[in-house]
């Protein structure tokens, strides 16, 4: 009886141990060390065959510091393999001119993507700056770079702790200088091109000017540069010049476009009030189509439509009168001809 009791205790202890072991392994998200060893060996073989993308993927599966059953003995070599292959693939993509392409590694990823995936963070940052220097005036490329380095800054503590990587904050300062210089360059270009007053495939000088002011504002906005105020002042100045013209409805349209660029709702309201006054003056002078144009600028589209319909009705009536007169003239000529024939003339 006593012996049976001890057997039962032993059995329960074994079951408890198995349950604890199963729970520990069951809760593990990852691989056992034996599995990671298999991945590592596959990676070594693939690298020897020159199948580098496959080798990188297997090294990546084997690089965890610990498996489900303890410290991973191949972790260090696997990490080194990842970094080695990533650097090699990055060099190849750079030679092709493919510095940045955000796709899966086996689908033609860029040099930057390989370096980042292989934990070559310092080289990845240098590659990002190389991309900027290749296209310094490309806003979309610049946006990617700013996002990348701001992400580095936000994760600086984690990168230092987890990877021993110290973030170089000088890159963001360099980008800030580039953005400010680019904004200045665009403003200078806007001033020169606006003065030309020519129309080409890019539109009128106003079309080009507004695009350039928007572009300059984008550059200054990246780092909340105080120079953004210069863009607003330039837009308001252009708008004021057009607002001063009382002779052409189009001038008030251009004024509104510039005030919209400056986000000056007060001046936009002022333009519309002036457009109403000029519309009423044009009606008194009988220049009705100009009045229609001014009413539309003021946003009074109902009044513009009624006036336009009135102009069309008047035009049709005049046309009918002209046709009637022409018909009477033809009838008179025919009677004259008939009379001359009767008289033998």
CSV table of C-alpha atoms in Angstrom, one decimal:
chain,number,residue,atom,x,y,z
A,1,UNK,CA,0.0,0.0,0.0
A,2,UNK,CA,2.8,2.4,1.0
A,3,UNK,CA,4.7,1.4,-2.2
A,4,UNK,CA,1.6,2.1,-4.3
A,5,UNK,CA,1.3,5.5,-2.8
A,6,UNK,CA,4.9,6.4,-3.7
A,7,UNK,CA,4.3,5.2,-7.3
A,8,UNK,CA,1.3,7.4,-7.5
A,9,UNK,CA,3.3,10.4,-6.3
A,10,UNK,CA,6.0,9.7,-8.8
A,11,UNK,CA,3.5,9.4,-11.6
A,12,UNK,CA,1.9,12.7,-10.7
A,13,UNK,CA,5.3,14.4,-10.5
A,14,UNK,CA,6.1,13.2,-14.0
A,15,UNK,CA,2.8,14.4,-15.4
A,16,UNK,CA,3.3,17.8,-13.8
A,17,UNK,CA,6.8,18.1,-15.3
A,18,UNK,CA,5.6,17.1,-18.7
A,19,UNK,CA,2.7,19.7,-18.5
A,20,UNK,CA,5.1,22.4,-17.4
A,21,UNK,CA,7.5,21.6,-20.2
A,22,UNK,CA,4.8,21.5,-22.8
A,23,UNK,CA,3.5,24.9,-21.6
A,24,UNK,CA,6.9,26.4,-21.7
A,25,UNK,CA,7.5,25.1,-25.3
A,26,UNK,CA,3.9,25.8,-26.3
A,27,UNK,CA,4.2,29.5,-25.3
A,28,UNK,CA,7.4,29.9,-27.3
A,29,UNK,CA,7.1,31.9,-30.5
A,30,UNK,CA,10.1,30.9,-32.6
A,31,UNK,CA,12.3,27.9,-33.2
A,32,UNK,CA,14.1,25.3,-31.1
A,33,UNK,CA,17.9,25.5,-31.3
A,34,UNK,CA,18.0,22.2,-33.3
A,35,UNK,CA,15.8,23.8,-36.0
A,36,UNK,CA,17.9,27.0,-36.1
A,37,UNK,CA,21.0,24.8,-36.6
A,38,UNK,CA,19.3,23.3,-39.6
A,39,UNK,CA,18.5,26.7,-41.0
A,40,UNK,CA,22.1,27.8,-40.4
A,41,UNK,CA,23.5,24.8,-42.2
A,42,UNK,CA,21.2,25.4,-45.1
A,43,UNK,CA,22.3,29.1,-45.2
A,44,UNK,CA,25.9,28.1,-45.3
A,45,UNK,CA,25.3,25.7,-48.2
A,46,UNK,CA,23.2,28.3,-50.2
A,47,UNK,CA,25.9,31.0,-49.7
A,48,UNK,CA,28.5,28.6,-51.1
A,49,UNK,CA,26.3,27.9,-54.1
A,50,UNK,CA,25.9,31.7,-54.6
A,51,UNK,CA,22.2,31.7,-53.9
A,52,UNK,CA,22.5,34.7,-51.6
A,53,UNK,CA,18.8,35.7,-51.2
A,54,UNK,CA,18.0,32.2,-50.0
A,55,UNK,CA,21.1,32.1,-47.8
A,56,UNK,CA,20.1,35.5,-46.2
A,57,UNK,CA,16.6,34.2,-45.4
A,58,UNK,CA,17.9,31.1,-43.7
A,59,UNK,CA,20.6,33.0,-41.8
A,60,UNK,CA,17.8,35.4,-40.6
A,61,UNK,CA,15.7,32.4,-39.3
A,62,UNK,CA,18.8,31.2,-37.3
A,63,UNK,CA,19.9,34.5,-35.8
A,64,UNK,CA,17.7,34.7,-32.6
A,65,UNK,CA,19.9,34.8,-29.5
A,66,UNK,CA,17.8,32.2,-27.8
A,67,UNK,CA,15.6,29.4,-29.0
A,68,UNK,CA,12.7,27.8,-27.3
A,69,UNK,CA,15.1,25.6,-25.4
A,70,UNK,CA,17.8,28.1,-24.3
A,71,UNK,CA,20.7,30.0,-25.7
A,72,UNK,CA,21.2,29.6,-29.5
A,73,UNK,CA,24.8,28.6,-30.2
A,74,UNK,CA,24.7,29.7,-33.9
A,75,UNK,CA,23.2,33.1,-33.3
A,76,UNK,CA,26.4,35.1,-33.7
A,77,UNK,CA,27.5,33.4,-36.9
A,78,UNK,CA,24.0,33.7,-38.3
A,79,UNK,CA,23.9,37.5,-37.7
A,80,UNK,CA,27.4,37.8,-39.2
A,81,UNK,CA,26.1,35.9,-42.3
A,82,UNK,CA,23.1,38.2,-42.6
A,83,UNK,CA,25.3,41.3,-42.4
A,84,UNK,CA,27.8,39.9,-44.9
A,85,UNK,CA,25.3,38.9,-47.5
A,86,UNK,CA,23.3,42.2,-47.1
A,87,UNK,CA,26.4,44.2,-47.7
A,88,UNK,CA,27.3,42.2,-50.8
A,89,UNK,CA,23.8,42.4,-52.3
A,90,UNK,CA,23.7,46.2,-51.4
A,91,UNK,CA,26.9,46.7,-53.4
A,92,UNK,CA,25.5,44.9,-56.4
A,93,UNK,CA,22.2,47.0,-56.3
A,94,UNK,CA,24.2,50.2,-55.9
A,95,UNK,CA,26.2,49.4,-59.1
A,96,UNK,CA,22.9,49.0,-61.0
A,97,UNK,CA,21.9,52.4,-59.7
A,98,UNK,CA,19.1,50.9,-57.5
A,99,UNK,CA,19.7,52.8,-54.3
A,100,UNK,CA,16.2,52.6,-52.9
A,101,UNK,CA,13.3,50.3,-53.9
A,102,UNK,CA,10.8,49.4,-51.2
A,103,UNK,CA,9.9,45.8,-52.2
A,104,UNK,CA,10.6,42.3,-50.9
A,105,UNK,CA,14.3,41.4,-50.9
A,106,UNK,CA,13.8,38.7,-53.6
A,107,UNK,CA,11.8,41.1,-55.8
A,108,UNK,CA,14.6,43.6,-56.6
A,109,UNK,CA,14.9,45.5,-53.3
A,110,UNK,CA,17.3,48.5,-53.3
A,111,UNK,CA,20.7,48.9,-51.8
A,112,UNK,CA,19.2,50.7,-48.8
A,113,UNK,CA,16.7,47.9,-48.1
A,114,UNK,CA,19.4,45.3,-48.1
A,115,UNK,CA,21.5,47.2,-45.6
A,116,UNK,CA,18.6,47.9,-43.3
A,117,UNK,CA,17.5,44.2,-43.4
A,118,UNK,CA,21.0,43.1,-42.6
A,119,UNK,CA,21.3,45.4,-39.5
A,120,UNK,CA,24.0,47.4,-41.3
A,121,UNK,CA,22.4,50.6,-39.9
A,122,UNK,CA,25.3,53.0,-40.3
A,123,UNK,CA,25.8,51.9,-44.0
A,124,UNK,CA,22.0,52.2,-44.5
A,125,UNK,CA,22.0,55.8,-43.3
A,126,UNK,CA,24.9,56.7,-45.6
A,127,UNK,CA,23.0,55.1,-48.5
A,128,UNK,CA,20.0,57.2,-47.7
A,129,UNK,CA,22.1,60.4,-47.8
A,130,UNK,CA,23.6,59.2,-51.1
A,131,UNK,CA,20.1,59.0,-52.5
A,132,UNK,CA,19.4,62.5,-51.4
A,133,UNK,CA,22.6,63.9,-53.0
A,134,UNK,CA,21.6,62.2,-56.2
A,135,UNK,CA,18.2,63.9,-56.2
A,136,UNK,CA,18.5,66.9,-53.9
A,137,UNK,CA,15.4,68.7,-55.3
A,138,UNK,CA,13.0,65.7,-55.4
A,139,UNK,CA,10.4,66.4,-52.7
A,140,UNK,CA,9.2,62.8,-52.6
A,141,UNK,CA,12.7,61.3,-52.1
A,142,UNK,CA,13.4,64.0,-49.4
A,143,UNK,CA,10.2,63.0,-47.6
A,144,UNK,CA,11.3,59.4,-47.4
A,145,UNK,CA,14.7,60.5,-46.0
A,146,UNK,CA,13.2,62.8,-43.4
A,147,UNK,CA,10.8,60.0,-42.3
A,148,UNK,CA,13.7,57.6,-42.0
A,149,UNK,CA,16.0,59.7,-39.9
A,150,UNK,CA,13.2,60.9,-37.7
A,151,UNK,CA,12.4,57.2,-37.1
A,152,UNK,CA,16.0,56.7,-36.2
A,153,UNK,CA,15.9,59.6,-33.7
A,154,UNK,CA,12.7,58.2,-32.1
A,155,UNK,CA,14.2,54.7,-31.7
A,156,UNK,CA,17.7,55.9,-30.7
A,157,UNK,CA,17.6,54.3,-27.2
A,158,UNK,CA,16.2,51.0,-28.5
A,159,UNK,CA,18.8,50.8,-31.3
A,160,UNK,CA,21.6,51.5,-28.9
A,161,UNK,CA,20.3,49.0,-26.4
A,162,UNK,CA,19.3,46.2,-28.8
A,163,UNK,CA,21.9,46.5,-31.5
A,164,UNK,CA,24.7,48.7,-30.1
A,165,UNK,CA,24.0,51.2,-32.8
A,166,UNK,CA,24.5,54.9,-32.0
A,167,UNK,CA,22.2,57.1,-34.1
A,168,UNK,CA,24.0,60.0,-35.9
A,169,UNK,CA,21.7,63.0,-35.4
A,170,UNK,CA,23.9,65.1,-37.8
A,171,UNK,CA,22.0,63.7,-40.8
A,172,UNK,CA,18.8,65.4,-39.7
A,173,UNK,CA,20.6,68.7,-39.3
A,174,UNK,CA,22.1,68.3,-42.8
A,175,UNK,CA,18.6,67.6,-44.2
A,176,UNK,CA,17.3,70.7,-42.5
A,177,UNK,CA,19.9,72.9,-44.2
A,178,UNK,CA,19.2,71.3,-47.6
A,179,UNK,CA,15.4,71.9,-47.2
A,180,UNK,CA,16.0,75.5,-46.3
A,181,UNK,CA,18.3,76.1,-49.3
A,182,UNK,CA,15.9,74.3,-51.7
A,183,UNK,CA,13.1,76.6,-50.5
A,184,UNK,CA,15.2,79.7,-51.1
A,185,UNK,CA,16.2,78.4,-54.6
A,186,UNK,CA,12.5,77.8,-55.6
A,187,UNK,CA,11.5,81.3,-54.4
A,188,UNK,CA,14.3,82.9,-56.5
A,189,UNK,CA,13.2,80.9,-59.5
A,190,UNK,CA,9.6,82.0,-59.0
A,191,UNK,CA,10.6,85.6,-59.0
A,192,UNK,CA,12.6,85.4,-62.2
A,193,UNK,CA,10.0,83.3,-64.1
A,194,UNK,CA,7.0,85.5,-63.0
A,195,UNK,CA,8.7,88.5,-64.4
A,196,UNK,CA,8.9,86.9,-67.9
A,197,UNK,CA,5.1,86.9,-68.2
A,198,UNK,CA,5.0,84.1,-70.9
A,199,UNK,CA,2.6,81.3,-71.6
A,200,UNK,CA,4.0,77.9,-72.5
A,201,UNK,CA,3.2,74.2,-72.0
A,202,UNK,CA,3.5,74.7,-68.2
A,203,UNK,CA,0.7,77.3,-68.4
A,204,UNK,CA,0.8,81.0,-67.7
A,205,UNK,CA,3.4,82.8,-65.5
A,206,UNK,CA,0.7,82.7,-62.7
A,207,UNK,CA,0.3,78.9,-63.0
A,208,UNK,CA,4.0,78.4,-62.7
A,209,UNK,CA,4.3,80.9,-59.9
A,210,UNK,CA,1.6,79.2,-57.8
A,211,UNK,CA,3.2,75.8,-58.3
A,212,UNK,CA,6.6,77.2,-57.3
A,213,UNK,CA,5.2,78.9,-54.2
A,214,UNK,CA,3.5,75.7,-53.1
A,215,UNK,CA,6.8,73.8,-53.7
A,216,UNK,CA,8.8,76.4,-51.7
A,217,UNK,CA,6.3,76.1,-48.8
A,218,UNK,CA,6.7,72.3,-48.8
A,219,UNK,CA,10.5,72.6,-48.4
A,220,UNK,CA,10.2,75.1,-45.5
A,221,UNK,CA,7.5,73.1,-43.8
A,222,UNK,CA,9.7,70.0,-43.4
A,223,UNK,CA,11.4,71.5,-40.4
A,224,UNK,CA,8.9,74.3,-39.6
A,225,UNK,CA,11.3,76.9,-41.1
A,226,UNK,CA,10.4,80.5,-40.3
A,227,UNK,CA,11.1,81.3,-43.9
A,228,UNK,CA,7.6,79.8,-44.7
A,229,UNK,CA,6.4,83.3,-43.9
A,230,UNK,CA,8.3,84.6,-47.0
A,231,UNK,CA,6.1,82.3,-49.2
A,232,UNK,CA,2.9,83.8,-47.7
A,233,UNK,CA,4.2,87.3,-48.1
A,234,UNK,CA,5.1,86.7,-51.7
A,235,UNK,CA,1.7,85.2,-52.5
A,236,UNK,CA,-0.1,88.2,-50.8
A,237,UNK,CA,2.1,90.6,-52.7
A,238,UNK,CA,1.2,89.0,-56.0
A,239,UNK,CA,-2.5,89.0,-55.0
A,240,UNK,CA,-2.4,92.7,-54.1
A,241,UNK,CA,-1.0,93.6,-57.5
A,242,UNK,CA,-3.8,91.8,-59.3
A,243,UNK,CA,-6.4,93.1,-56.9
A,244,UNK,CA,-5.5,96.7,-57.9
A,245,UNK,CA,-6.5,96.1,-61.6
A,246,UNK,CA,-10.1,97.3,-62.2
A,247,UNK,CA,-10.1,96.7,-65.9
A,248,UNK,CA,-9.8,92.9,-66.3
A,249,UNK,CA,-12.1,90.3,-64.5
A,250,UNK,CA,-9.3,87.8,-64.9
A,251,UNK,CA,-7.1,89.9,-62.6
A,252,UNK,CA,-9.5,89.4,-59.7
A,253,UNK,CA,-9.5,85.6,-60.4
A,254,UNK,CA,-5.7,85.6,-60.2
A,255,UNK,CA,-5.9,87.7,-57.0
A,256,UNK,CA,-8.1,85.0,-55.4
A,257,UNK,CA,-5.7,82.2,-56.4
A,258,UNK,CA,-2.8,84.0,-54.7
A,259,UNK,CA,-4.8,84.8,-51.6
A,260,UNK,CA,-5.9,81.1,-51.4
A,261,UNK,CA,-2.2,80.2,-51.6
A,262,UNK,CA,-1.6,82.5,-48.6
A,263,UNK,CA,-4.8,81.2,-46.9
A,264,UNK,CA,-6.0,84.8,-46.4
A,265,UNK,CA,-9.8,84.5,-46.2
A,266,UNK,CA,-10.2,88.2,-45.4
A,267,UNK,CA,-8.6,89.3,-48.6
A,268,UNK,CA,-10.6,86.7,-50.6
A,269,UNK,CA,-13.8,88.2,-49.2
A,270,UNK,CA,-12.6,91.7,-50.2
A,271,UNK,CA,-12.0,90.6,-53.8
A,272,UNK,CA,-15.5,89.2,-54.0
A,273,UNK,CA,-17.0,92.4,-52.7
A,274,UNK,CA,-15.1,94.4,-55.3
A,275,UNK,CA,-16.2,92.0,-58.0
A,276,UNK,CA,-19.9,92.7,-57.1
A,277,UNK,CA,-19.2,96.5,-57.3
A,278,UNK,CA,-17.5,96.1,-60.7
A,279,UNK,CA,-20.4,93.9,-61.9
A,280,UNK,CA,-23.0,96.5,-61.0
A,281,UNK,CA,-21.0,99.2,-62.7
A,282,UNK,CA,-20.7,97.0,-65.9
A,283,UNK,CA,-24.4,96.5,-65.9
A,284,UNK,CA,-25.0,100.3,-65.8
A,285,UNK,CA,-22.6,100.7,-68.7
A,286,UNK,CA,-24.3,98.0,-70.7
A,287,UNK,CA,-21.2,95.7,-70.7
A,288,UNK,CA,-23.2,92.7,-69.7
A,289,UNK,CA,-20.9,89.8,-70.4
A,290,UNK,CA,-18.2,91.5,-68.3
A,291,UNK,CA,-20.8,91.8,-65.5
A,292,UNK,CA,-21.5,88.1,-65.8
A,293,UNK,CA,-17.8,87.4,-65.4
A,294,UNK,CA,-17.6,89.6,-62.3
A,295,UNK,CA,-20.7,88.0,-60.7
A,296,UNK,CA,-19.2,84.6,-61.2
A,297,UNK,CA,-16.0,85.7,-59.5
A,298,UNK,CA,-18.0,87.0,-56.6
A,299,UNK,CA,-19.7,83.6,-56.3
A,300,UNK,CA,-23.1,85.1,-57.2
A,301,UNK,CA,-23.7,82.4,-59.8
A,302,UNK,CA,-27.6,82.8,-59.8
A,303,UNK,CA,-27.3,86.4,-60.8
A,304,UNK,CA,-24.7,85.7,-63.3
A,305,UNK,CA,-26.9,83.0,-64.9
A,306,UNK,CA,-29.9,85.2,-65.1
A,307,UNK,CA,-27.9,88.0,-66.7
A,308,UNK,CA,-26.3,85.6,-69.2
A,309,UNK,CA,-29.8,84.3,-70.2
A,310,UNK,CA,-31.0,87.9,-70.6
A,311,UNK,CA,-28.0,88.6,-72.9
A,312,UNK,CA,-28.7,85.5,-75.0
A,313,UNK,CA,-32.4,86.4,-75.3
A,314,UNK,CA,-31.5,89.9,-76.5
A,315,UNK,CA,-28.9,88.5,-78.9
A,316,UNK,CA,-31.5,86.1,-80.4
A,317,UNK,CA,-34.1,88.9,-80.7
A,318,UNK,CA,-31.5,91.1,-82.5
A,319,UNK,CA,-30.7,88.2,-84.8
A,320,UNK,CA,-34.3,87.7,-85.7
A,321,UNK,CA,-34.8,91.4,-86.4
A,322,UNK,CA,-31.7,91.4,-88.7
A,323,UNK,CA,-33.1,88.3,-90.6
A,324,UNK,CA,-36.5,90.0,-90.9
A,325,UNK,CA,-34.9,93.1,-92.3
A,326,UNK,CA,-32.8,91.0,-94.7
A,327,UNK,CA,-36.0,89.2,-95.9
A,328,UNK,CA,-37.8,92.6,-96.5
A,329,UNK,CA,-34.7,93.8,-98.5
A,330,UNK,CA,-34.8,90.7,-100.7
A,331,UNK,CA,-38.5,91.1,-101.3
A,332,UNK,CA,-38.1,94.8,-102.3
A,333,UNK,CA,-35.2,93.8,-104.7
A,334,UNK,CA,-37.4,91.2,-106.3
A,335,UNK,CA,-40.3,93.6,-106.8
A,336,UNK,CA,-37.9,96.1,-108.3
A,337,UNK,CA,-36.5,93.5,-110.7
A,338,UNK,CA,-40.0,92.4,-111.7
A,339,UNK,CA,-41.1,96.0,-112.4
A,340,UNK,CA,-38.0,96.6,-114.5
A,341,UNK,CA,-38.8,93.5,-116.6
A,342,UNK,CA,-42.4,94.7,-117.2
A,343,UNK,CA,-41.1,98.1,-118.3
A,344,UNK,CA,-38.5,96.4,-120.5
A,345,UNK,CA,-35.6,98.0,-118.7
